[in-house]
mmCIF file of C-alpha atoms and ligand atoms in Angstrom:
data_model
loop_
_atom_site.group_PDB
_atom_site.id
_atom_site.type_symbol
_atom_site.label_atom_id
_atom_site.label_comp_id
_atom_site.label_asym_id
_atom_site.label_seq_id
_atom_site.Cartn_x
_atom_site.Cartn_y
_atom_site.Cartn_z
ATOM 1 C CA UNK A 4 4.044 162.450 -60.170
ATOM 2 C CA UNK A 5 6.285 163.696 -57.337
ATOM 3 C CA UNK A 6 10.035 163.942 -58.008
ATOM 4 C CA UNK A 7 11.756 160.584 -57.722
ATOM 5 C CA UNK A 8 14.086 159.866 -54.822
ATOM 6 C CA UNK A 9 16.229 156.994 -53.666
ATOM 7 C CA UNK A 10 13.193 155.512 -51.938
ATOM 8 C CA UNK A 11 11.077 155.482 -55.120
ATOM 9 C CA UNK A 12 10.480 152.024 -56.500
ATOM 10 C CA UNK A 13 10.485 150.896 -60.115
ATOM 11 C CA UNK A 14 7.169 149.202 -59.391
ATOM 12 C CA UNK A 15 5.464 152.489 -58.419
ATOM 13 C CA UNK A 16 6.814 154.349 -61.416
ATOM 14 C CA UNK A 17 5.940 151.534 -63.799
ATOM 15 C CA UNK A 18 2.437 151.072 -62.434
ATOM 16 C CA UNK A 19 1.711 154.730 -63.094
ATOM 17 C CA UNK A 20 3.376 154.913 -66.495
ATOM 18 C CA UNK A 21 1.305 155.884 -69.492
ATOM 19 C CA UNK A 22 3.742 154.724 -72.168
ATOM 20 C CA UNK A 23 6.789 152.471 -71.830
ATOM 21 C CA UNK A 24 9.582 151.547 -74.242
ATOM 22 C CA UNK A 25 11.169 148.157 -73.551
ATOM 23 C CA UNK A 26 14.515 147.277 -75.119
ATOM 24 C CA UNK A 27 15.717 143.689 -75.181
ATOM 25 C CA UNK A 28 19.311 142.923 -76.135
ATOM 26 C CA UNK A 29 20.530 140.146 -78.446
ATOM 27 C CA UNK A 30 21.951 138.002 -75.652
ATOM 28 C CA UNK A 31 18.463 137.729 -74.092
ATOM 29 C CA UNK A 32 16.673 136.861 -77.317
ATOM 30 C CA UNK A 33 19.211 134.521 -78.836
ATOM 31 C CA UNK A 34 20.904 131.727 -76.889
ATOM 32 C CA UNK A 35 24.645 132.433 -77.065
ATOM 33 C CA UNK A 36 25.685 128.772 -77.372
ATOM 34 C CA UNK A 37 23.237 127.658 -80.053
ATOM 35 C CA UNK A 38 22.273 130.910 -81.785
ATOM 36 C CA UNK A 39 18.615 129.855 -81.482
ATOM 37 C CA UNK A 40 15.760 132.141 -80.469
ATOM 38 C CA UNK A 41 14.698 131.850 -76.822
ATOM 39 C CA UNK A 42 10.974 131.377 -77.568
ATOM 40 C CA UNK A 43 9.908 130.688 -73.984
ATOM 41 C CA UNK A 44 11.649 133.781 -72.711
ATOM 42 C CA UNK A 45 9.945 135.832 -75.436
ATOM 43 C CA UNK A 46 6.581 134.350 -74.468
ATOM 44 C CA UNK A 47 7.172 135.350 -70.831
ATOM 45 C CA UNK A 48 8.037 138.914 -71.806
ATOM 46 C CA UNK A 49 4.995 139.099 -74.079
ATOM 47 C CA UNK A 50 2.797 138.077 -71.152
ATOM 48 C CA UNK A 51 4.408 140.845 -69.061
ATOM 49 C CA UNK A 52 3.680 143.372 -71.764
ATOM 50 C CA UNK A 53 0.107 142.200 -72.201
ATOM 51 C CA UNK A 54 -0.310 142.707 -68.437
ATOM 52 C CA UNK A 55 0.998 146.249 -68.775
ATOM 53 C CA UNK A 56 -1.467 146.869 -71.582
ATOM 54 C CA UNK A 57 -4.294 145.558 -69.408
ATOM 55 C CA UNK A 58 -3.216 148.195 -66.867
ATOM 56 C CA UNK A 59 -3.665 150.861 -69.592
ATOM 57 C CA UNK A 60 0.038 151.280 -70.222
ATOM 58 C CA UNK A 61 1.015 151.448 -73.884
ATOM 59 C CA UNK A 62 4.300 149.914 -74.897
ATOM 60 C CA UNK A 63 6.795 149.814 -77.736
ATOM 61 C CA UNK A 64 9.398 147.060 -78.126
ATOM 62 C CA UNK A 65 12.913 147.720 -79.335
ATOM 63 C CA UNK A 66 14.296 144.331 -80.255
ATOM 64 C CA UNK A 67 17.851 143.362 -81.144
ATOM 65 C CA UNK A 68 18.769 139.943 -82.438
ATOM 66 C CA UNK A 69 18.682 140.245 -86.235
ATOM 67 C CA UNK A 70 22.431 139.968 -86.730
ATOM 68 C CA UNK A 71 22.786 137.193 -84.127
ATOM 69 C CA UNK A 72 20.064 135.123 -85.819
ATOM 70 C CA UNK A 73 21.237 135.742 -89.378
ATOM 71 C CA UNK A 74 24.812 134.960 -88.454
ATOM 72 C CA UNK A 75 23.763 131.469 -87.468
ATOM 73 C CA UNK A 76 21.495 130.955 -90.493
ATOM 74 C CA UNK A 77 24.335 131.962 -92.811
ATOM 75 C CA UNK A 78 26.892 129.924 -90.832
ATOM 76 C CA UNK A 79 29.122 132.971 -90.375
ATOM 77 C CA UNK A 80 30.731 131.626 -87.207
ATOM 78 C CA UNK A 81 31.407 133.416 -83.921
ATOM 79 C CA UNK A 82 34.141 135.829 -84.958
ATOM 80 C CA UNK A 83 33.882 139.532 -85.739
ATOM 81 C CA UNK A 84 31.884 140.299 -88.875
ATOM 82 C CA UNK A 85 32.792 142.850 -91.507
ATOM 83 C CA UNK A 86 30.127 145.407 -92.374
ATOM 84 C CA UNK A 87 28.804 143.573 -95.437
ATOM 85 C CA UNK A 88 28.468 140.349 -93.447
ATOM 86 C CA UNK A 89 26.535 142.179 -90.714
ATOM 87 C CA UNK A 90 24.239 143.668 -93.355
ATOM 88 C CA UNK A 91 23.671 140.248 -94.907
ATOM 89 C CA UNK A 92 23.127 138.624 -91.511
ATOM 90 C CA UNK A 93 20.542 141.282 -90.603
ATOM 91 C CA UNK A 94 18.739 140.790 -93.928
ATOM 92 C CA UNK A 95 18.332 137.114 -93.073
ATOM 93 C CA UNK A 96 17.775 137.465 -89.332
ATOM 94 C CA UNK A 97 15.313 140.376 -89.253
ATOM 95 C CA UNK A 98 12.389 138.512 -90.898
ATOM 96 C CA UNK A 99 13.036 135.571 -88.555
ATOM 97 C CA UNK A 100 12.907 137.965 -85.609
ATOM 98 C CA UNK A 101 9.741 139.681 -86.828
ATOM 99 C CA UNK A 102 8.033 136.328 -87.342
ATOM 100 C CA UNK A 103 9.027 135.163 -83.861
ATOM 101 C CA UNK A 104 7.533 138.305 -82.293
ATOM 102 C CA UNK A 105 4.326 137.980 -84.312
ATOM 103 C CA UNK A 106 3.971 134.370 -83.160
ATOM 104 C CA UNK A 107 4.799 135.253 -79.562
ATOM 105 C CA UNK A 108 2.136 137.976 -79.479
ATOM 106 C CA UNK A 109 -0.496 135.919 -81.332
ATOM 107 C CA UNK A 110 -2.013 134.358 -78.158
ATOM 108 C CA UNK A 111 -2.616 137.868 -76.716
ATOM 109 C CA UNK A 112 -4.579 138.963 -79.783
ATOM 110 C CA UNK A 113 -2.210 141.928 -80.238
ATOM 111 C CA UNK A 114 -0.981 142.612 -83.766
ATOM 112 C CA UNK A 115 2.719 143.322 -84.205
ATOM 113 C CA UNK A 116 4.203 145.906 -86.540
ATOM 114 C CA UNK A 117 7.798 146.011 -87.717
ATOM 115 C CA UNK A 118 9.512 149.406 -87.883
ATOM 116 C CA UNK A 119 13.129 149.486 -89.028
ATOM 117 C CA UNK A 120 14.819 152.816 -88.430
ATOM 118 C CA UNK A 121 17.988 154.311 -89.823
ATOM 119 C CA UNK A 122 19.952 157.010 -88.038
ATOM 120 C CA UNK A 123 18.431 159.666 -90.280
ATOM 121 C CA UNK A 124 14.936 158.743 -89.109
ATOM 122 C CA UNK A 125 15.766 160.212 -85.712
ATOM 123 C CA UNK A 126 18.513 162.705 -86.566
ATOM 124 C CA UNK A 127 16.753 164.508 -89.397
ATOM 125 C CA UNK A 128 13.916 166.596 -88.015
ATOM 126 C CA UNK A 129 11.495 166.048 -90.903
ATOM 127 C CA UNK A 130 12.020 162.294 -90.858
ATOM 128 C CA UNK A 131 11.727 162.316 -87.059
ATOM 129 C CA UNK A 132 8.288 163.876 -87.351
ATOM 130 C CA UNK A 133 7.304 161.288 -89.985
ATOM 131 C CA UNK A 134 8.503 158.386 -87.842
ATOM 132 C CA UNK A 135 6.708 159.800 -84.828
ATOM 133 C CA UNK A 136 3.465 160.024 -86.775
ATOM 134 C CA UNK A 137 3.823 156.374 -87.838
ATOM 135 C CA UNK A 138 4.401 155.251 -84.256
ATOM 136 C CA UNK A 139 1.396 157.212 -83.039
ATOM 137 C CA UNK A 140 -0.799 155.695 -85.753
ATOM 138 C CA UNK A 141 0.291 152.180 -84.755
ATOM 139 C CA UNK A 142 -0.351 152.794 -81.062
ATOM 140 C CA UNK A 143 -3.713 154.362 -81.845
ATOM 141 C CA UNK A 144 -4.645 151.079 -83.578
ATOM 142 C CA UNK A 145 -3.461 149.072 -80.577
ATOM 143 C CA UNK A 146 -0.679 147.501 -82.640
ATOM 144 C CA UNK A 147 2.675 146.653 -81.048
ATOM 145 C CA UNK A 148 5.573 148.475 -82.714
ATOM 146 C CA UNK A 149 8.646 146.231 -82.780
ATOM 147 C CA UNK A 150 11.586 148.424 -83.650
ATOM 148 C CA UNK A 151 15.115 147.643 -84.719
ATOM 149 C CA UNK A 152 17.807 149.443 -86.622
ATOM 150 C CA UNK A 153 17.673 148.765 -90.354
ATOM 151 C CA UNK A 154 21.060 147.048 -90.197
ATOM 152 C CA UNK A 155 20.831 145.842 -93.784
ATOM 153 C CA UNK A 156 21.318 149.343 -95.147
ATOM 154 C CA UNK A 157 23.177 150.911 -92.216
ATOM 155 C CA UNK A 158 26.858 151.614 -92.780
ATOM 156 C CA UNK A 159 29.390 152.371 -90.057
ATOM 157 C CA UNK A 160 29.157 156.140 -90.607
ATOM 158 C CA UNK A 161 25.380 156.234 -90.558
ATOM 159 C CA UNK A 162 24.314 153.761 -87.917
ATOM 160 C CA UNK A 163 23.382 153.851 -84.258
ATOM 161 C CA UNK A 164 25.350 150.628 -83.848
ATOM 162 C CA UNK A 165 23.573 149.821 -80.596
ATOM 163 C CA UNK A 166 19.912 149.575 -79.777
ATOM 164 C CA UNK A 167 20.275 151.291 -76.384
ATOM 165 C CA UNK A 168 20.569 154.761 -77.856
ATOM 166 C CA UNK A 169 18.057 153.905 -80.571
ATOM 167 C CA UNK A 170 15.619 152.941 -77.799
ATOM 168 C CA UNK A 171 16.318 156.218 -75.978
ATOM 169 C CA UNK A 172 15.532 158.204 -79.109
ATOM 170 C CA UNK A 173 12.369 156.134 -79.611
ATOM 171 C CA UNK A 174 11.354 156.820 -75.996
ATOM 172 C CA UNK A 175 11.843 160.500 -76.642
ATOM 173 C CA UNK A 176 10.081 160.375 -80.010
ATOM 174 C CA UNK A 177 7.063 158.654 -78.516
ATOM 175 C CA UNK A 178 6.951 160.760 -75.336
ATOM 176 C CA UNK A 179 7.329 157.617 -73.206
ATOM 177 C CA UNK A 180 7.549 158.150 -69.465
ATOM 178 C CA UNK A 181 9.607 155.008 -68.832
ATOM 179 C CA UNK A 182 12.404 153.294 -70.759
ATOM 180 C CA UNK A 183 13.303 149.784 -69.595
ATOM 181 C CA UNK A 184 16.676 148.500 -70.775
ATOM 182 C CA UNK A 185 16.701 144.728 -70.368
ATOM 183 C CA UNK A 186 20.270 143.589 -70.285
ATOM 184 C CA UNK A 187 22.493 140.766 -69.080
ATOM 185 C CA UNK A 188 23.470 142.861 -66.054
ATOM 186 C CA UNK A 189 21.172 143.902 -63.207
ATOM 187 C CA UNK A 190 21.962 147.595 -63.321
ATOM 188 C CA UNK A 191 24.838 149.999 -62.918
ATOM 189 C CA UNK A 192 27.753 149.061 -60.690
ATOM 190 C CA UNK A 193 30.501 151.322 -59.382
ATOM 191 C CA UNK A 194 32.916 149.141 -61.411
ATOM 192 C CA UNK A 195 32.586 145.997 -63.521
ATOM 193 C CA UNK A 196 31.386 143.418 -60.936
ATOM 194 C CA UNK A 197 32.943 140.574 -62.939
ATOM 195 C CA UNK A 198 36.386 142.029 -62.374
ATOM 196 C CA UNK A 199 36.087 143.971 -59.105
ATOM 197 C CA UNK A 200 34.903 142.079 -56.040
ATOM 198 C CA UNK A 201 34.263 145.311 -54.108
ATOM 199 C CA UNK A 202 32.058 146.823 -56.843
ATOM 200 C CA UNK A 203 28.822 148.260 -55.476
ATOM 201 C CA UNK A 204 25.418 148.102 -57.137
ATOM 202 C CA UNK A 205 23.860 151.560 -57.649
ATOM 203 C CA UNK A 206 20.068 151.359 -57.235
ATOM 204 C CA UNK A 207 19.251 154.998 -57.961
ATOM 205 C CA UNK A 208 20.888 157.726 -60.009
ATOM 206 C CA UNK A 209 19.481 161.171 -59.307
ATOM 207 C CA UNK A 210 21.824 162.918 -61.718
ATOM 208 C CA UNK A 211 23.755 161.377 -64.593
ATOM 209 C CA UNK A 212 26.880 163.481 -64.126
ATOM 210 C CA UNK A 213 30.440 162.811 -65.299
ATOM 211 C CA UNK A 214 31.186 160.850 -62.117
ATOM 212 C CA UNK A 215 28.394 158.403 -62.939
ATOM 213 C CA UNK A 216 29.359 158.271 -66.618
ATOM 214 C CA UNK A 217 32.907 157.353 -65.538
ATOM 215 C CA UNK A 218 31.629 154.162 -63.887
ATOM 216 C CA UNK A 219 31.309 152.660 -67.362
ATOM 217 C CA UNK A 220 34.848 153.473 -68.386
ATOM 218 C CA UNK A 221 37.322 150.834 -69.427
ATOM 219 C CA UNK A 222 36.232 147.507 -70.875
ATOM 220 C CA UNK A 223 32.603 147.328 -69.932
ATOM 221 C CA UNK A 224 30.350 144.376 -69.424
ATOM 222 C CA UNK A 225 28.800 144.142 -72.858
ATOM 223 C CA UNK A 226 27.792 140.702 -74.057
ATOM 224 C CA UNK A 227 29.333 138.783 -76.933
ATOM 225 C CA UNK A 228 26.217 138.946 -79.074
ATOM 226 C CA UNK A 229 25.087 142.527 -78.723
ATOM 227 C CA UNK A 230 27.091 145.664 -79.321
ATOM 228 C CA UNK A 231 26.069 147.935 -76.471
ATOM 229 C CA UNK A 232 28.041 147.867 -73.224
ATOM 230 C CA UNK A 233 27.509 149.942 -70.093
ATOM 231 C CA UNK A 234 28.810 153.116 -71.737
ATOM 232 C CA UNK A 235 26.103 153.047 -74.410
ATOM 233 C CA UNK A 236 23.480 152.257 -71.759
ATOM 234 C CA UNK A 237 24.486 155.356 -69.829
ATOM 235 C CA UNK A 238 24.500 157.419 -73.024
ATOM 236 C CA UNK A 239 21.006 156.120 -73.715
ATOM 237 C CA UNK A 240 19.905 156.900 -70.169
ATOM 238 C CA UNK A 241 21.257 160.414 -70.525
ATOM 239 C CA UNK A 242 19.267 161.046 -73.702
ATOM 240 C CA UNK A 243 16.086 159.766 -72.076
ATOM 241 C CA UNK A 244 16.328 161.427 -68.639
ATOM 242 C CA UNK A 245 16.981 164.785 -70.247
ATOM 243 C CA UNK A 246 13.589 164.386 -71.825
ATOM 244 C CA UNK A 247 11.664 163.670 -68.697
ATOM 245 C CA UNK A 248 11.754 159.878 -69.063
ATOM 246 C CA UNK A 249 12.637 157.556 -66.158
ATOM 247 C CA UNK A 250 15.107 154.832 -67.161
ATOM 248 C CA UNK A 251 15.257 151.397 -65.570
ATOM 249 C CA UNK A 252 18.257 149.199 -66.259
ATOM 250 C CA UNK A 253 17.749 145.643 -65.137
ATOM 251 C CA UNK A 254 18.625 142.077 -65.946
ATOM 252 C CA UNK A 255 16.402 140.349 -68.440
ATOM 253 C CA UNK A 256 18.088 137.008 -67.974
ATOM 254 C CA UNK A 257 15.223 135.581 -65.923
ATOM 255 C CA UNK A 258 11.807 134.854 -67.418
ATOM 256 C CA UNK A 259 9.094 137.556 -67.043
ATOM 257 C CA UNK A 260 11.617 140.347 -66.447
ATOM 258 C CA UNK A 261 9.032 143.165 -66.277
ATOM 259 C CA UNK A 262 6.970 141.289 -63.698
ATOM 260 C CA UNK A 263 10.229 140.740 -61.817
ATOM 261 C CA UNK A 264 10.795 144.493 -61.853
ATOM 262 C CA UNK A 265 7.301 145.037 -60.481
ATOM 263 C CA UNK A 266 8.121 142.568 -57.717
ATOM 264 C CA UNK A 267 11.277 144.431 -56.745
ATOM 265 C CA UNK A 268 14.037 142.804 -58.813
ATOM 266 C CA UNK A 269 17.402 144.531 -58.605
ATOM 267 C CA UNK A 270 17.714 147.420 -61.037
ATOM 268 C CA UNK A 271 19.133 150.882 -61.423
ATOM 269 C CA UNK A 272 16.591 153.648 -61.772
ATOM 270 C CA UNK A 273 17.726 156.886 -63.437
ATOM 271 C CA UNK A 274 15.536 159.825 -62.470
ATOM 272 C CA UNK A 275 14.423 162.291 -65.137
ATOM 273 C CA UNK A 276 16.712 165.310 -64.816
ATOM 274 C CA UNK A 277 14.780 168.056 -66.494
ATOM 275 C CA UNK A 278 11.971 168.208 -68.873
ATOM 276 C CA UNK A 279 12.640 170.357 -71.872
ATOM 277 C CA UNK A 280 9.156 171.477 -72.748
ATOM 278 C CA UNK A 281 9.927 172.602 -76.273
ATOM 279 C CA UNK A 282 9.721 169.496 -78.472
ATOM 280 C CA UNK A 283 12.211 170.756 -81.023
ATOM 281 C CA UNK A 284 14.750 171.644 -78.324
ATOM 282 C CA UNK A 285 14.327 168.248 -76.781
ATOM 283 C CA UNK A 286 15.051 166.659 -80.171
ATOM 284 C CA UNK A 287 18.182 168.822 -80.519
ATOM 285 C CA UNK A 288 19.393 167.809 -77.025
ATOM 286 C CA UNK A 289 19.075 164.102 -77.826
ATOM 287 C CA UNK A 290 21.042 164.154 -81.090
ATOM 288 C CA UNK A 291 23.154 161.014 -81.311
ATOM 289 C CA UNK A 292 25.814 162.139 -83.763
ATOM 290 C CA UNK A 293 26.200 165.924 -83.974
ATOM 291 C CA UNK A 294 28.143 166.668 -87.145
ATOM 292 C CA UNK A 295 30.207 169.622 -85.969
ATOM 293 C CA UNK A 296 31.361 171.659 -83.013
ATOM 294 C CA UNK A 297 31.674 175.308 -82.210
ATOM 295 C CA UNK A 298 34.145 176.480 -79.554
ATOM 296 C CA UNK A 299 33.103 179.549 -77.612
ATOM 297 C CA UNK A 300 34.798 181.957 -75.207
ATOM 298 C CA UNK A 301 33.830 182.706 -71.605
ATOM 299 C CA UNK A 302 31.868 185.816 -72.547
ATOM 300 C CA UNK A 303 29.738 183.760 -74.899
ATOM 301 C CA UNK A 304 29.106 181.123 -72.205
ATOM 302 C CA UNK A 305 27.816 183.843 -69.868
ATOM 303 C CA UNK A 306 25.641 185.318 -72.612
ATOM 304 C CA UNK A 307 24.184 181.907 -73.470
ATOM 305 C CA UNK A 308 23.320 181.370 -69.806
ATOM 306 C CA UNK A 309 21.192 184.503 -69.865
ATOM 307 C CA UNK A 310 19.243 183.127 -72.832
ATOM 308 C CA UNK A 311 21.043 184.932 -75.662
ATOM 309 C CA UNK A 312 21.772 183.567 -79.136
ATOM 310 C CA UNK A 313 25.313 182.438 -79.965
ATOM 311 C CA UNK A 314 26.926 185.211 -82.007
ATOM 312 C CA UNK A 315 29.999 184.698 -84.208
ATOM 313 C CA UNK A 316 31.926 187.217 -82.084
ATOM 314 C CA UNK A 317 31.945 184.691 -79.218
ATOM 315 C CA UNK A 318 33.259 181.826 -81.353
ATOM 316 C CA UNK A 319 36.929 180.886 -81.278
ATOM 317 C CA UNK A 320 36.792 177.936 -83.693
ATOM 318 C CA UNK A 321 34.490 175.649 -85.665
ATOM 319 C CA UNK A 322 35.156 172.058 -86.598
ATOM 320 C CA UNK A 323 33.411 169.417 -88.695
ATOM 321 C CA UNK A 324 31.628 169.333 -92.015
ATOM 322 C CA UNK A 325 28.185 170.731 -91.488
ATOM 323 C CA UNK A 326 25.448 172.549 -93.291
ATOM 324 C CA UNK A 327 22.889 175.086 -92.182
ATOM 325 C CA UNK A 328 20.279 173.298 -90.048
ATOM 326 C CA UNK A 329 22.664 170.595 -88.792
ATOM 327 C CA UNK A 330 23.072 170.032 -85.055
ATOM 328 C CA UNK A 331 26.331 171.315 -83.536
ATOM 329 C CA UNK A 332 27.773 170.827 -80.066
ATOM 330 C CA UNK A 333 28.856 173.963 -78.240
ATOM 331 C CA UNK A 334 32.158 173.587 -76.367
ATOM 332 C CA UNK A 335 33.537 175.953 -73.728
ATOM 333 C CA UNK A 336 37.184 177.068 -73.511
ATOM 334 C CA UNK A 337 38.088 173.816 -71.724
ATOM 335 C CA UNK A 338 36.472 171.700 -74.430
ATOM 336 C CA UNK A 339 33.507 170.672 -72.256
ATOM 337 C CA UNK A 340 30.134 170.417 -73.952
ATOM 338 C CA UNK A 341 27.744 173.054 -72.674
ATOM 339 C CA UNK A 342 24.948 172.795 -75.188
ATOM 340 C CA UNK A 343 23.730 172.035 -78.661
ATOM 341 C CA UNK A 344 22.035 173.958 -81.387
ATOM 342 C CA UNK A 345 21.217 174.246 -85.062
ATOM 343 C CA UNK A 346 23.792 175.914 -87.293
ATOM 344 C CA UNK A 347 22.662 179.045 -89.131
ATOM 345 C CA UNK A 348 25.707 178.803 -91.410
ATOM 346 C CA UNK A 349 27.474 176.079 -93.370
ATOM 347 C CA UNK A 350 30.914 175.066 -92.071
ATOM 348 C CA UNK A 351 32.835 176.903 -94.793
ATOM 349 C CA UNK A 352 31.092 180.169 -93.857
ATOM 350 C CA UNK A 353 31.306 179.548 -90.111
ATOM 351 C CA UNK A 354 35.111 179.240 -90.088
ATOM 352 C CA UNK A 355 35.392 182.575 -91.842
ATOM 353 C CA UNK A 356 33.216 184.479 -89.380
ATOM 354 C CA UNK A 357 34.626 183.134 -86.079
ATOM 355 C CA UNK A 358 35.272 186.104 -83.783
ATOM 356 C CA UNK A 359 33.655 188.669 -86.091
ATOM 357 C CA UNK A 360 31.210 191.300 -84.908
ATOM 358 C CA UNK A 361 27.818 191.354 -86.584
ATOM 359 C CA UNK A 362 28.632 194.331 -88.825
ATOM 360 C CA UNK A 363 31.804 192.621 -90.088
ATOM 361 C CA UNK A 364 30.077 189.412 -91.195
ATOM 362 C CA UNK A 365 28.388 190.687 -94.352
ATOM 363 C CA UNK A 366 31.611 192.385 -95.353
ATOM 364 C CA UNK A 367 33.577 189.166 -94.963
ATOM 365 C CA UNK A 368 31.079 186.886 -96.710
ATOM 366 C CA UNK A 369 30.056 189.374 -99.367
ATOM 367 C CA UNK A 370 26.352 189.070 -98.684
ATOM 368 C CA UNK A 371 23.997 190.085 -95.919
ATOM 369 C CA UNK A 372 23.802 187.307 -93.398
ATOM 370 C CA UNK A 373 22.193 186.176 -90.175
ATOM 371 C CA UNK A 374 23.364 187.793 -86.954
ATOM 372 C CA UNK A 375 23.505 184.561 -84.927
ATOM 373 C CA UNK A 376 25.525 181.413 -85.516
ATOM 374 C CA UNK A 377 22.929 179.571 -83.412
ATOM 375 C CA UNK A 378 19.666 181.350 -82.732
ATOM 376 C CA UNK A 379 18.404 181.060 -79.174
ATOM 377 C CA UNK A 380 15.215 179.370 -80.397
ATOM 378 C CA UNK A 381 17.421 176.622 -81.848
ATOM 379 C CA UNK A 382 19.715 176.283 -78.837
ATOM 380 C CA UNK A 383 19.611 174.165 -75.726
ATOM 381 C CA UNK A 384 21.981 174.303 -72.744
ATOM 382 C CA UNK A 385 22.466 170.808 -71.437
ATOM 383 C CA UNK A 386 23.310 171.292 -67.798
ATOM 384 C CA UNK A 387 20.500 173.667 -67.163
ATOM 385 C CA UNK A 388 18.133 171.978 -64.748
ATOM 386 C CA UNK A 389 15.280 174.343 -65.428
ATOM 387 C CA UNK A 390 12.729 173.885 -68.145
ATOM 388 C CA UNK A 391 13.549 175.441 -71.522
HETATM 389 N N1 LIG B 43 20.447 145.950 -84.348
HETATM 390 C C1 LIG B 43 21.281 144.861 -83.944
HETATM 391 C C2 LIG B 43 20.594 143.532 -84.258
HETATM 392 O O1 LIG B 43 19.405 143.450 -84.378
HETATM 393 C C3 LIG B 43 21.590 144.874 -82.461
HETATM 394 C C4 LIG B 43 22.316 146.080 -81.961
HETATM 395 C C5 LIG B 43 22.645 145.911 -80.480
HETATM 396 O O2 LIG B 43 23.235 144.910 -80.125
HETATM 397 O O3 LIG B 43 22.326 146.813 -79.685
HETATM 398 O O4 LIG B 43 21.280 142.538 -84.338
#
């Protein structure tokens, strides 16, 4: 397909999509006042998705709502929940959610499949490949994967916390060409439209740069039920567009929200920025929680831009607790992220070899070691528009 421009329509992109991930937030699935499932809304979305399928577009659902449903069933009230209460609420709400989806899809003849992911399922390469194989097997059987975070076992340190970024990683994992984020807001605005009368709706984002990211700053219009506000939606969009996926952020408040999108409903479309051809590099680029950082000098930045590996001599500092094979962010002298890559050393070794030339490393560590801190095959520069 030709590169997207401000005149491209969501309808055109969606009609030509091969595989779509649709994420629905808690506030769409569960009525905020009563805590009850919105069955008719679900039925309307299911009909939309069945229509997509009839047009030869495969789809995967990412569904929130487990905590919101379980909270009501356990009479936990409206206030903030502590972690254990959230886990308990999800344990009760998730089977209710899965049953509701199965019932909603029953009239279409499509079989639903529940897949509950933990952060490690996308952030650990081996588990990523396993999860991807499962998704492919389900789609090959024409089943509908309904994905949520496994909130019952997730703890604050090891959770996505919001389904926007989970959906972006799923879009990447499944090679989807479109990610639709159904929300309670009809796209990105230059400021929160509830608080700023002069806020402007942004229909098209060609490049998700820092200026665009800043539009979500400050208290952002997240709903009471879900956890993801505009900032997490933009983070999610960034993960997806970097992997060649078009993102559509639109309101799901009305019935049949995907049909509405096809008919020109207001939305923000984020154009894919670059497509990283190498699947492993694309996984590295989309990491949600890198565990450490390496600070590099200007010489190293220039070397990386020519395609070189990151050598210890170019490193000024290392932070975080990481092990060989973990994903690190690479920061320039101003602290700006320029890329990501897989560590060749554990953190305790890395701090010792910062600034050392290759021949000094073995001497320092007492054993012969790898020349690069991050090998170029394991490294991706994030602002590079070209394919890597
Ligand atoms: N996984 C959470 C749930 O099912 C929702 C997270 C979110 O709001 O994005 O309740």
